[in-house]
Short mmCIF file of C-alpha atoms in Angstrom, two decimals:
data_model
loop_
_atom_site.label_atom_id
_atom_site.label_comp_id
_atom_site.label_asym_id
_atom_site.label_seq_id
_atom_site.Cartn_x
_atom_site.Cartn_y
_atom_site.Cartn_z
CA MET A 1 -58.45 -7.96 -6.35
CA HIS A 2 -55.26 -6.38 -4.39
CA PRO A 3 -52.79 -7.84 -2.59
CA ARG A 4 -53.39 -8.53 1.32
CA THR A 5 -51.90 -5.84 3.07
CA ARG A 6 -49.44 -6.48 5.75
CA PRO A 7 -46.60 -4.74 7.50
CA ALA A 8 -42.86 -4.93 5.50
CA LEU A 9 -41.07 -8.20 6.41
CA ALA A 10 -37.79 -8.87 5.88
CA VAL A 11 -37.26 -12.98 4.88
CA LEU A 12 -36.28 -14.80 7.66
CA ALA A 13 -33.27 -17.32 6.24
CA LEU A 14 -31.24 -18.00 9.78
CA THR A 15 -28.69 -20.16 8.52
CA THR A 16 -26.66 -19.86 11.61
CA ALA A 17 -29.53 -21.36 13.39
CA LEU A 18 -29.84 -24.67 11.26
CA THR A 19 -26.61 -24.92 11.13
CA LEU A 20 -25.85 -24.53 14.50
CA SER A 21 -28.60 -27.31 14.73
CA LEU A 22 -25.97 -29.73 14.28
CA THR A 23 -23.15 -29.20 15.27
CA ALA A 24 -22.04 -26.80 18.87
CA CYS A 25 -20.06 -26.63 21.65
CA GLY A 26 -19.56 -24.34 23.93
CA THR A 27 -21.52 -21.84 25.83
CA GLU A 28 -22.20 -17.98 24.78
CA SER A 29 -23.97 -15.56 27.07
CA GLY A 30 -26.79 -13.36 26.25
CA ALA A 31 -30.13 -11.72 27.78
CA ASN A 32 -33.44 -13.08 26.29
CA ALA A 33 -34.90 -9.74 23.81
CA ALA A 34 -37.71 -10.44 25.38
CA ALA A 35 -36.96 -10.14 29.13
CA GLN A 36 -38.99 -7.90 30.82
CA GLY A 37 -38.03 -5.26 33.38
CA SER A 38 -34.93 -5.48 34.78
CA GLY A 39 -35.77 -3.57 37.77
CA SER A 40 -33.00 -1.45 39.60
CA GLY A 41 -30.29 -2.99 41.58
CA ALA A 42 -29.76 -6.54 42.32
CA PRO A 43 -32.10 -9.40 41.88
CA VAL A 44 -33.65 -10.11 45.40
CA ASP A 45 -34.69 -13.52 46.55
CA GLY A 46 -37.65 -14.64 47.57
CA GLY A 47 -41.22 -14.30 47.36
CA ASP A 48 -44.34 -16.27 45.34
CA LEU A 49 -45.29 -15.75 42.30
CA THR A 50 -48.98 -16.23 41.16
CA PHE A 51 -49.42 -16.90 37.46
CA ALA A 52 -52.84 -16.74 36.16
CA ILE A 53 -53.49 -18.93 33.18
CA ALA A 54 -56.79 -19.33 30.88
CA ASN A 55 -56.82 -23.30 30.63
CA ASP A 56 -56.09 -25.69 32.84
CA PRO A 57 -53.35 -27.65 31.70
CA ILE A 58 -54.53 -31.00 31.62
CA SER A 59 -51.50 -32.73 31.56
CA LEU A 60 -48.81 -32.04 33.39
CA ASN A 61 -46.60 -34.93 31.96
CA PRO A 62 -44.00 -32.74 29.96
CA SER A 63 -44.65 -35.11 26.43
CA GLY A 64 -48.40 -35.57 26.95
CA THR A 65 -50.93 -34.06 24.93
CA GLY A 66 -52.40 -30.57 27.06
CA SER A 67 -54.07 -27.50 26.50
CA GLY A 68 -51.29 -25.71 24.58
CA ASN A 69 -49.31 -22.82 25.92
CA ASP A 70 -50.65 -22.94 29.24
CA THR A 71 -49.75 -26.69 29.64
CA PHE A 72 -46.12 -25.44 28.69
CA TYR A 73 -45.73 -22.71 30.79
CA VAL A 74 -46.56 -25.29 33.73
CA THR A 75 -44.06 -28.59 32.60
CA ARG A 76 -41.04 -26.10 31.37
CA GLN A 77 -40.62 -25.49 34.80
CA LEU A 78 -40.33 -29.22 35.55
CA VAL A 79 -37.86 -30.01 33.34
CA ASP A 80 -34.76 -29.46 31.37
CA SER A 81 -33.87 -30.02 27.80
CA LEU A 82 -30.54 -31.51 25.80
CA ILE A 83 -30.35 -28.31 24.02
CA TRP A 84 -31.48 -24.59 24.44
CA GLN A 85 -32.56 -22.36 21.78
CA ASP A 86 -32.11 -18.51 21.87
CA PRO A 87 -34.97 -16.25 21.38
CA LYS A 88 -32.28 -14.00 20.26
CA ASP A 89 -31.46 -15.68 16.95
CA GLY A 90 -32.69 -18.82 16.92
CA SER A 91 -29.24 -21.00 17.75
CA LEU A 92 -28.95 -24.10 19.47
CA LYS A 93 -26.78 -23.72 22.83
CA PRO A 94 -25.75 -26.23 25.54
CA TRP A 95 -27.75 -27.22 28.62
CA LEU A 96 -27.90 -30.75 30.20
CA ALA A 97 -25.55 -31.53 26.76
CA THR A 98 -22.41 -29.61 27.09
CA LYS A 99 -21.68 -30.31 22.93
CA TRP A 100 -23.38 -32.54 20.17
CA SER A 101 -22.32 -33.73 16.66
CA ALA A 102 -24.00 -35.06 13.48
CA ASN A 103 -22.69 -37.54 10.72
CA ALA A 104 -23.03 -36.44 7.23
CA ASP A 105 -26.35 -37.63 6.68
CA ALA A 106 -27.86 -36.39 10.08
CA THR A 107 -29.13 -40.60 10.97
CA VAL A 108 -26.86 -40.42 14.23
CA PHE A 109 -26.81 -37.43 16.68
CA THR A 110 -23.71 -37.51 19.22
CA PHE A 111 -23.80 -35.84 22.58
CA THR A 112 -21.92 -35.18 25.67
CA LEU A 113 -23.83 -34.49 28.92
CA ARG A 114 -23.56 -32.25 31.74
CA ASP A 115 -21.88 -33.81 35.08
CA GLY A 116 -23.36 -33.11 38.39
CA VAL A 117 -26.77 -32.87 37.51
CA THR A 118 -29.36 -34.33 39.61
CA PHE A 119 -33.09 -35.09 39.19
CA SER A 120 -35.21 -33.69 42.05
CA ASP A 121 -35.92 -37.53 43.64
CA GLY A 122 -32.11 -36.94 44.10
CA SER A 123 -31.59 -39.40 41.35
CA PRO A 124 -28.28 -38.68 38.91
CA PHE A 125 -28.94 -37.41 35.41
CA THR A 126 -27.77 -39.97 33.14
CA ALA A 127 -26.93 -41.14 29.74
CA THR A 128 -29.72 -43.51 30.43
CA SER A 129 -31.67 -41.09 31.43
CA VAL A 130 -32.14 -39.39 28.00
CA LYS A 131 -32.31 -43.10 25.97
CA ASP A 132 -34.66 -44.02 28.41
CA THR A 133 -36.86 -41.02 27.98
CA PHE A 134 -36.57 -41.12 23.88
CA ASP A 135 -37.72 -44.69 24.24
CA ASP A 136 -40.59 -43.78 26.21
CA ALA A 137 -41.76 -41.31 23.60
CA VAL A 138 -41.62 -43.30 21.38
CA LYS A 139 -43.39 -46.38 22.61
CA ALA A 140 -46.29 -44.18 23.54
CA GLY A 141 -46.73 -43.80 20.36
CA ALA A 142 -49.32 -40.94 19.22
CA LEU A 143 -49.91 -40.53 23.18
CA SER A 144 -46.88 -38.49 23.44
CA GLN A 145 -46.94 -34.95 21.16
CA ALA A 146 -42.95 -36.00 21.56
CA ALA A 147 -43.08 -38.99 19.04
CA SER A 148 -43.67 -36.61 15.69
CA LEU A 149 -40.27 -34.98 16.83
CA LEU A 150 -38.60 -38.42 17.07
CA ALA A 151 -39.28 -39.57 12.92
CA GLY A 152 -37.25 -42.43 12.02
CA TYR A 153 -36.31 -43.31 15.50
CA LYS A 154 -34.07 -46.29 15.93
CA GLU A 155 -32.54 -46.45 18.95
CA SER A 156 -30.11 -44.67 21.46
CA LYS A 157 -26.81 -47.02 22.58
CA VAL A 158 -25.12 -45.47 25.78
CA THR A 159 -21.65 -44.78 25.26
CA GLY A 160 -20.41 -43.67 28.50
CA LYS A 161 -22.09 -42.26 32.14
CA HIS A 162 -22.44 -38.87 30.29
CA THR A 163 -22.22 -40.12 26.38
CA LEU A 164 -24.66 -41.02 23.90
CA GLU A 165 -25.61 -41.83 20.21
CA VAL A 166 -28.68 -41.07 19.08
CA HIS A 167 -29.86 -42.82 15.89
CA PHE A 168 -32.39 -42.14 13.31
CA SER A 169 -33.53 -45.15 10.36
CA LYS A 170 -33.88 -41.65 7.71
CA PRO A 171 -32.32 -38.76 8.18
CA ASN A 172 -33.55 -36.68 10.93
CA ALA A 173 -31.26 -32.57 10.50
CA ALA A 174 -34.18 -31.15 12.72
CA PHE A 175 -33.28 -33.29 15.34
CA PRO A 176 -31.36 -31.04 18.07
CA GLN A 177 -33.78 -28.29 17.45
CA ALA A 178 -36.54 -30.71 18.88
CA ALA A 179 -34.32 -31.53 21.60
CA SER A 180 -34.60 -28.28 23.27
CA SER A 181 -38.04 -28.50 23.24
CA VAL A 182 -40.43 -29.25 26.66
CA ALA A 183 -41.93 -32.73 24.79
CA LEU A 184 -38.52 -34.04 25.09
CA GLY A 185 -37.49 -32.90 28.42
CA VAL A 186 -35.72 -35.55 30.63
CA LEU A 187 -38.18 -37.54 33.12
CA SER A 188 -36.25 -39.48 35.51
CA ALA A 189 -36.76 -43.45 35.64
CA LYS A 190 -39.00 -43.58 38.36
CA THR A 191 -41.45 -41.41 36.26
CA LEU A 192 -40.68 -43.42 33.21
CA ALA A 193 -42.05 -46.94 35.53
CA ILE A 194 -45.06 -45.06 35.37
CA PRO A 195 -47.65 -46.12 32.97
CA PHE A 196 -47.46 -43.02 30.39
CA GLU A 197 -51.56 -42.38 30.29
CA ASP A 198 -51.23 -42.15 34.61
CA ARG A 199 -48.51 -39.44 34.74
CA ALA A 200 -51.39 -36.48 33.61
CA SER A 201 -51.98 -35.29 37.14
CA GLY A 202 -48.36 -34.98 37.77
CA LYS A 203 -47.84 -37.10 40.15
CA GLY A 204 -44.99 -39.02 40.17
CA VAL A 205 -43.73 -36.68 37.19
CA VAL A 206 -39.98 -36.22 38.03
CA GLY A 207 -37.25 -33.77 36.25
CA THR A 208 -34.26 -32.08 36.29
CA GLY A 209 -35.79 -28.19 36.57
CA PRO A 210 -35.63 -25.68 38.50
CA PHE A 211 -38.97 -25.89 40.08
CA VAL A 212 -40.78 -29.63 41.32
CA LEU A 213 -44.61 -30.36 41.84
CA ASP A 214 -46.59 -29.25 45.27
CA HIS A 215 -49.70 -29.89 44.23
CA TYR A 216 -52.41 -29.83 41.32
CA THR A 217 -55.50 -29.24 41.80
CA LYS A 218 -57.66 -29.49 38.78
CA ASP A 219 -59.49 -26.43 37.21
CA VAL A 220 -58.48 -24.17 40.38
CA GLU A 221 -53.99 -24.08 40.45
CA THR A 222 -50.57 -25.71 40.00
CA VAL A 223 -48.52 -24.90 42.34
CA LEU A 224 -45.22 -25.38 42.22
CA LYS A 225 -41.91 -25.00 44.48
CA GLN A 226 -38.26 -24.16 44.43
CA ARG A 227 -35.06 -26.56 44.14
CA ASP A 228 -32.69 -25.31 46.29
CA GLU A 229 -30.16 -27.35 45.00
CA TYR A 230 -30.25 -26.49 40.85
CA ALA A 231 -27.53 -24.98 39.17
CA TRP A 232 -27.55 -25.81 35.48
CA GLY A 233 -29.97 -23.65 33.39
CA PRO A 234 -28.40 -22.64 30.37
CA ASP A 235 -25.34 -19.54 30.26
CA GLY A 236 -27.78 -17.58 28.29
CA ARG A 237 -30.41 -16.84 30.61
CA ALA A 238 -29.77 -14.13 33.23
CA ASN A 239 -29.71 -16.62 36.38
CA THR A 240 -28.48 -20.25 35.32
CA LYS A 241 -29.15 -21.14 39.52
CA ALA A 242 -31.73 -22.19 41.59
CA ALA A 243 -34.70 -19.34 40.95
CA HIS A 244 -35.30 -16.43 42.78
CA VAL A 245 -38.92 -16.94 43.88
CA GLU A 246 -39.69 -19.64 46.54
CA LYS A 247 -43.27 -20.80 45.03
CA VAL A 248 -44.88 -19.94 41.73
CA THR A 249 -48.39 -20.06 41.54
CA PHE A 250 -50.36 -21.37 38.01
CA GLN A 251 -54.11 -20.00 38.79
CA VAL A 252 -56.49 -20.87 36.71
CA ILE A 253 -58.97 -18.23 35.65
CA PRO A 254 -60.83 -19.21 32.18
CA GLU A 255 -62.43 -15.10 31.76
CA ALA A 256 -60.01 -13.08 30.11
CA GLY A 257 -61.88 -9.97 31.55
CA VAL A 258 -61.16 -11.56 35.03
CA ARG A 259 -57.36 -12.07 34.16
CA THR A 260 -56.85 -8.88 33.40
CA GLY A 261 -58.75 -7.39 36.09
CA SER A 262 -56.94 -9.63 39.01
CA LEU A 263 -53.59 -7.87 37.27
CA SER A 264 -55.36 -4.69 37.40
CA SER A 265 -55.88 -5.33 41.43
CA GLU A 266 -53.12 -6.92 42.16
CA GLN A 267 -54.05 -10.16 43.06
CA VAL A 268 -52.23 -12.00 40.51
CA ASP A 269 -48.33 -10.92 39.52
CA VAL A 270 -48.87 -12.09 35.68
CA ALA A 271 -51.22 -12.81 33.37
CA GLY A 272 -51.63 -14.97 30.41
CA GLY A 273 -53.45 -14.85 27.12
CA VAL A 274 -53.63 -11.51 27.53
CA PRO A 275 -56.77 -10.55 25.18
CA PRO A 276 -55.56 -7.77 22.41
CA SER A 277 -59.07 -5.78 23.61
CA ASP A 278 -57.16 -5.30 26.84
CA ILE A 279 -53.36 -4.65 25.91
CA GLN A 280 -54.81 -0.69 26.37
CA THR A 281 -55.95 -1.03 29.61
CA LEU A 282 -52.77 -2.61 30.65
CA ARG A 283 -51.04 -0.22 29.16
CA ASP A 284 -52.83 2.90 30.86
CA ALA A 285 -52.58 1.11 34.57
CA LYS A 286 -48.92 1.56 33.44
CA LEU A 287 -48.80 -2.40 33.95
CA GLU A 288 -45.80 -4.75 31.53
CA LEU A 289 -46.21 -6.29 29.00
CA VAL A 290 -44.22 -8.73 27.29
CA THR A 291 -45.12 -10.28 23.76
CA ARG A 292 -43.20 -12.23 20.88
CA ALA A 293 -44.74 -13.66 17.78
CA ASN A 294 -44.83 -17.11 17.86
CA PRO A 295 -42.83 -18.88 15.59
CA GLY A 296 -44.43 -22.06 13.80
CA VAL A 297 -47.31 -22.75 11.35
CA VAL A 298 -49.30 -19.48 11.48
CA PHE A 299 -53.26 -19.60 11.91
CA GLY A 300 -55.34 -20.17 8.92
CA LEU A 301 -57.29 -22.85 7.66
CA SER A 302 -55.11 -26.17 6.40
CA PHE A 303 -57.58 -28.54 4.19
CA ASN A 304 -58.59 -31.63 5.08
CA GLU A 305 -57.95 -33.27 1.73
CA ALA A 306 -59.47 -36.54 1.91
CA SER A 307 -62.93 -34.54 2.31
CA PRO A 308 -65.45 -34.22 -0.83
CA LEU A 309 -64.73 -30.89 -0.41
CA GLY A 310 -61.06 -30.32 0.95
CA LYS A 311 -59.86 -31.85 -1.68
CA ASP A 312 -61.57 -30.05 -4.27
CA PRO A 313 -58.82 -27.60 -5.73
CA ALA A 314 -61.52 -24.95 -6.98
CA VAL A 315 -63.49 -25.32 -3.51
CA ARG A 316 -59.44 -24.53 -1.67
CA GLU A 317 -58.66 -21.69 -4.02
CA ALA A 318 -61.92 -19.77 -3.68
CA VAL A 319 -61.41 -19.71 0.27
CA SER A 320 -57.86 -18.57 -0.07
CA LEU A 321 -59.75 -15.77 -2.35
CA ALA A 322 -62.37 -14.54 -0.23
CA ILE A 323 -60.80 -14.16 2.89
CA ASP A 324 -59.79 -11.23 4.15
CA PRO A 325 -56.72 -11.53 6.58
CA THR A 326 -56.22 -7.66 6.47
CA GLU A 327 -59.79 -7.01 8.09
CA VAL A 328 -60.17 -10.16 10.17
CA ARG A 329 -56.12 -9.10 12.43
CA ASP A 330 -57.97 -5.39 12.30
CA THR A 331 -61.59 -6.40 13.61
CA ALA A 332 -60.40 -9.12 15.87
CA LEU A 333 -57.06 -8.59 16.94
CA THR A 334 -54.48 -5.68 17.08
CA LYS A 335 -51.05 -4.23 15.61
CA GLU A 336 -49.38 -6.90 17.63
CA PHE A 337 -50.37 -9.50 15.49
CA ALA A 338 -49.11 -9.51 11.77
CA VAL A 339 -50.97 -10.47 9.18
CA ALA A 340 -49.75 -13.71 7.66
CA THR A 341 -46.97 -12.69 4.85
CA SER A 342 -46.81 -16.73 4.30
CA VAL A 343 -47.95 -20.41 6.03
CA LEU A 344 -44.52 -19.63 8.26
CA SER A 345 -44.19 -16.99 11.04
CA HIS A 346 -41.73 -13.93 10.69
CA THR A 347 -39.99 -15.51 13.67
CA THR A 348 -39.38 -18.97 12.34
CA PRO A 349 -36.05 -20.15 10.79
CA GLY A 350 -36.33 -20.35 7.54
CA ALA A 351 -39.43 -18.63 6.74
CA VAL A 352 -39.96 -16.16 3.72
CA ASP A 353 -42.17 -13.50 2.66
CA LEU A 354 -44.67 -14.33 0.11
CA SER A 355 -46.86 -11.82 0.19
CA LYS A 356 -47.31 -11.27 -3.17
CA ASP A 357 -48.99 -14.89 -3.51
CA LEU A 358 -51.32 -14.05 -1.63
CA VAL A 359 -54.62 -12.38 -2.64
CA THR A 360 -58.20 -11.34 -1.71
CA ASP A 361 -60.25 -11.03 -4.69
CA PRO A 362 -64.00 -12.09 -3.85
CA ALA A 363 -64.90 -11.81 -7.69
CA LYS A 364 -62.58 -14.39 -9.05
CA ALA A 365 -63.33 -16.51 -5.66
CA LYS A 366 -66.68 -16.72 -7.33
CA SER A 367 -65.58 -17.61 -10.61
CA VAL A 368 -63.24 -20.28 -9.93
CA LEU A 369 -65.93 -22.58 -8.30
CA GLU A 370 -68.33 -21.63 -11.80
CA ASP A 371 -65.71 -22.60 -13.89
CA ALA A 372 -65.03 -25.62 -11.70
CA GLY A 373 -69.26 -26.61 -12.40
CA TRP A 374 -70.27 -25.46 -9.30
CA LYS A 375 -73.46 -23.09 -9.55
CA ILE A 376 -76.05 -20.95 -6.87
CA GLY A 377 -78.52 -22.26 -5.52
CA SER A 378 -82.03 -20.87 -4.16
CA ASP A 379 -80.17 -20.56 -0.59
CA GLY A 380 -77.32 -18.20 -2.14
CA LEU A 381 -74.89 -20.97 -1.73
CA PHE A 382 -72.62 -22.64 -4.60
CA ALA A 383 -73.79 -26.45 -5.00
CA LYS A 384 -72.89 -29.33 -7.45
CA GLY A 385 -74.47 -32.62 -7.46
CA GLY A 386 -77.53 -32.04 -5.45
CA LYS A 387 -75.12 -30.73 -2.45
CA SER A 388 -74.14 -27.33 -0.96
CA LEU A 389 -71.26 -25.57 -0.61
CA LYS A 390 -71.10 -25.84 3.13
CA LEU A 391 -67.61 -26.40 5.06
CA ARG A 392 -67.25 -27.90 8.22
CA ILE A 393 -64.68 -26.17 10.02
CA PRO A 394 -63.27 -26.85 14.11
CA TRP A 395 -61.58 -24.67 15.93
CA ILE A 396 -59.74 -24.50 19.81
CA THR A 397 -61.41 -22.44 22.31
CA ASN A 398 -58.01 -21.50 23.77
CA PHE A 399 -57.83 -18.74 22.34
CA GLY A 400 -59.99 -16.09 22.93
CA PRO A 401 -60.32 -13.96 19.16
CA ASN A 402 -60.97 -17.03 16.99
CA GLN A 403 -64.08 -17.08 17.47
CA THR A 404 -64.39 -13.33 16.35
CA SER A 405 -62.03 -14.48 13.49
CA LEU A 406 -64.04 -17.33 12.32
CA GLU A 407 -67.10 -15.15 12.65
CA LEU A 408 -65.97 -12.44 10.64
CA ILE A 409 -64.25 -15.27 7.95
CA GLN A 410 -67.81 -17.41 8.23
CA GLN A 411 -68.95 -13.80 7.05
CA GLN A 412 -66.73 -13.37 4.30
CA LEU A 413 -67.26 -16.93 2.97
CA LYS A 414 -71.07 -16.42 3.01
CA LYS A 415 -70.72 -13.33 0.14
CA VAL A 416 -69.01 -15.88 -2.42
CA GLY A 417 -71.41 -18.17 -1.62
CA ILE A 418 -69.58 -20.80 0.45
CA GLY A 419 -71.55 -21.54 3.50
CA VAL A 420 -69.86 -22.67 6.88
CA ASP A 421 -70.72 -24.74 10.05
CA LEU A 422 -68.41 -23.85 12.94
CA TRP A 423 -67.56 -26.20 16.23
CA SER A 424 -66.01 -25.35 18.93
CA GLY A 425 -64.15 -27.45 21.98
CA PRO A 426 -61.05 -27.92 24.25
CA VAL A 427 -57.62 -29.59 22.91
CA PRO A 428 -58.44 -33.19 23.13
CA ASP A 429 -61.78 -33.05 21.96
CA PHE A 430 -60.33 -30.82 18.41
CA VAL A 431 -57.76 -33.47 18.13
CA GLU A 432 -60.39 -36.51 18.35
CA LYS A 433 -62.53 -34.41 15.66
CA GLN A 434 -58.90 -34.28 14.03
CA LYS A 435 -58.25 -38.12 14.25
CA ALA A 436 -61.86 -38.82 12.91
CA GLY A 437 -61.85 -36.86 9.53
CA ASP A 438 -64.69 -35.14 10.65
CA PHE A 439 -64.19 -31.71 9.29
CA ASP A 440 -63.23 -29.69 6.15
CA ALA A 441 -61.39 -27.22 6.89
CA ALA A 442 -59.39 -26.57 10.43
CA TRP A 443 -58.92 -23.53 12.21
CA GLY A 444 -55.33 -23.07 14.38
CA ASN A 445 -51.88 -23.13 14.73
CA LEU A 446 -48.79 -24.91 15.48
CA SER A 447 -45.61 -23.74 17.03
CA ARG A 448 -42.58 -24.87 16.73
CA ALA A 449 -38.63 -22.49 16.11
CA ASP A 450 -37.99 -24.98 13.21
CA GLY A 451 -39.07 -24.92 9.68
CA ASP A 452 -39.60 -28.92 10.34
CA VAL A 453 -43.21 -27.81 12.25
CA LEU A 454 -44.11 -28.10 8.52
CA ARG A 455 -43.68 -31.86 7.90
CA THR A 456 -45.48 -32.31 11.20
CA GLN A 457 -48.18 -30.84 10.22
CA TYR A 458 -48.84 -31.37 6.84
CA SER A 459 -46.33 -34.71 5.89
CA ALA A 460 -48.25 -38.18 5.60
CA GLY A 461 -45.66 -39.96 8.04
CA ALA A 462 -46.15 -37.55 10.89
CA THR A 463 -49.93 -36.96 12.18
CA ASP A 464 -51.41 -36.45 9.23
CA PHE A 465 -54.87 -35.21 10.02
CA TYR A 466 -55.18 -33.40 6.60
CA LYS A 467 -54.45 -36.12 3.88
CA ILE A 468 -52.50 -33.98 1.16
CA GLU A 469 -51.89 -36.65 -1.30
CA ASP A 470 -48.95 -34.72 -3.34
CA PRO A 471 -45.63 -36.62 -4.24
CA GLU A 472 -43.47 -33.19 -4.88
CA LEU A 473 -44.65 -31.61 -1.80
CA GLU A 474 -43.92 -35.40 0.67
CA GLY A 475 -41.09 -35.18 -1.30
CA LEU A 476 -39.57 -31.68 -0.06
CA LEU A 477 -40.61 -32.42 3.35
CA GLY A 478 -38.94 -35.24 3.65
CA LYS A 479 -35.57 -33.80 2.07
CA GLN A 480 -35.49 -30.70 4.16
CA LEU A 481 -35.03 -33.16 6.97
CA ALA A 482 -32.46 -35.30 5.33
CA THR A 483 -30.57 -32.01 4.63
CA SER A 484 -27.52 -30.76 6.92
CA ASP A 485 -26.67 -28.19 4.79
CA GLY A 486 -28.07 -24.77 6.68
CA PRO A 487 -28.43 -23.04 3.28
CA ALA A 488 -29.97 -25.70 0.97
CA ARG A 489 -32.31 -26.80 4.23
CA ILE A 490 -33.64 -23.16 3.98
CA ALA A 491 -33.75 -23.25 0.64
CA LEU A 492 -36.35 -26.41 0.96
CA VAL A 493 -38.20 -25.11 3.67
CA ALA A 494 -38.42 -21.92 0.81
CA LYS A 495 -40.39 -24.49 -1.37
CA VAL A 496 -42.55 -26.29 0.91
CA GLN A 497 -44.22 -22.93 1.71
CA GLU A 498 -44.27 -21.90 -2.28
CA ARG A 499 -45.94 -25.50 -2.78
CA LEU A 500 -48.33 -25.02 0.00
CA LEU A 501 -49.66 -21.60 -0.98
CA ALA A 502 -49.59 -22.73 -4.82
CA ARG A 503 -52.07 -25.99 -4.16
CA HIS A 504 -53.63 -23.67 -1.48
CA ASP A 505 -53.23 -26.67 1.33
CA GLU A 506 -53.65 -24.22 3.55
CA VAL A 507 -55.04 -20.69 3.72
CA PRO A 508 -52.55 -18.31 6.12
CA VAL A 509 -54.32 -15.78 8.01
CA HIS A 510 -52.63 -14.22 11.08
CA GLU A 511 -49.55 -14.73 13.20
CA LEU A 512 -50.14 -15.55 17.29
CA THR A 513 -48.22 -13.49 19.15
CA THR A 514 -47.58 -14.56 22.93
CA ILE A 515 -48.93 -11.42 25.24
CA LEU A 516 -48.15 -11.17 28.83
CA GLY A 517 -48.92 -8.88 31.45
CA ALA A 518 -47.03 -8.23 34.86
CA GLN A 519 -47.01 -5.79 37.85
CA PRO A 520 -44.22 -3.23 37.45
CA THR A 521 -42.59 -4.92 40.63
CA VAL A 522 -41.88 -8.45 38.50
CA HIS A 523 -38.73 -8.96 37.01
CA GLY A 524 -37.15 -10.99 34.81
CA LEU A 525 -39.96 -12.25 32.69
CA GLU A 526 -38.91 -14.39 29.69
CA LEU A 527 -40.35 -15.50 26.09
CA GLY A 528 -38.40 -18.50 24.57
CA ALA A 529 -37.64 -19.39 20.78
CA ASP A 530 -40.67 -20.97 20.87
CA SER A 531 -42.61 -17.67 22.62
CA ARG A 532 -43.96 -20.01 25.65
CA LEU A 533 -43.01 -18.94 29.01
CA ASP A 534 -39.47 -19.96 29.58
CA GLN A 535 -38.17 -21.37 32.83
CA LEU A 536 -39.05 -18.88 35.37
CA THR A 537 -35.58 -18.66 37.44
CA SER A 538 -34.56 -15.23 36.38
CA VAL A 539 -37.83 -14.17 37.74
CA TRP A 540 -37.76 -11.56 41.02
CA ILE A 541 -40.01 -9.49 42.82
CA SER A 542 -38.62 -5.96 44.14
CA LYS A 543 -40.83 -4.74 47.41
#
């Protein structure tokens, strides 16, 4: 028996971030800690940026369901949010909203908005724009990624041209952080008049962001053009005005090796989704790397507790004991990817280090199953009631190392008598499988820089893909959402993590790290607090 060896990580109880999520006023300057290559001299205007991504965005509707990070890389350029989350410390700062406040029970949020902002079609940004965007997301329901961020949304009341109140029927202390997300980026009235499902192509999608869509060719490229009049970026960025580059082309290159080769041969300026195996190659070629651990739920297995196997506590515990995350990380990844120390990544406000509770012990895994009445069959797998213990595990193909990780986990589980049937596919097909409940445990992660991501992932009142029937967990998830006091909310988020691990609802394996590769001539490339590509306003290209 051995505790899972992990790098020493401090408990990240970011009180300031959670407190500032409820009240803020004014701005504070500071450079993004993840910014790439400051270069020499002043930024240069002009030039085109070619950015290689692994997946077609699928949907250019900011709150629609796309292909994960590659979609957000594109849509973040089109829309702004009410609030900006500073990647240095997770604190929330003004953007389209100049100030905001919450009532005592976090059911009413009052916003004062920036004047002089326009959408790319020339129409003015007003409080009505925000109200209509939020109403649209709620009306779209399951079609919108933003719906779960607006838990308990009741209405938005416009109290002036640039003031409004957002009302919830129940407390939602995590709402200000949610208001910093791409999914709640504000859209124009003309866009909202288009049926939600018809916005995926990007045609008619109009935001207040620093770029506009030139054209989108599915599975080939998405081309954006700079907005000359843009002048309202958050003060924490190096450049708050119009982007330095004139055009950005997001080129779809599915094969990781081809993306790396394209970067090495100077065919592209930036490559996203750099695989662990190519990190040293890029370093040897004197290319730049921008990295940041993603906040939110780490990569691991989440059980479907409506399935006979997923709802069996002995099966969940045995799987947890049988998997060796350090071996998985060392085999499929590199040191840039931390072994999980909790359900939450260490960059998530409120994450706690629970390494002591995460133990790998294959012998104990077998005894747990035997004590629960499972017996080894002739095929080497445990069985009970005439049915073999074989887990159906789906995973998404948008992160290359997933296959290696899961094939190793499959081997680790087989050694203790647990079989695994693997299924893989793109994001939309994976989501459909989740909705249908056609799995026993799903492999994946969920990025968000707030502990409320645990409610989104596991609450019966949210997506409810995992059908966890635990009143204590549900109570904790609801209570943290209703708690406006920063330290008290942190304590509740810690209890949620402890509860999930005690019940083995989730088996955490490794954190996700975003890795971008870039030419040394590219400067100002930044990752946001969500570890996704921030707006490209600060990027410039040296000659």
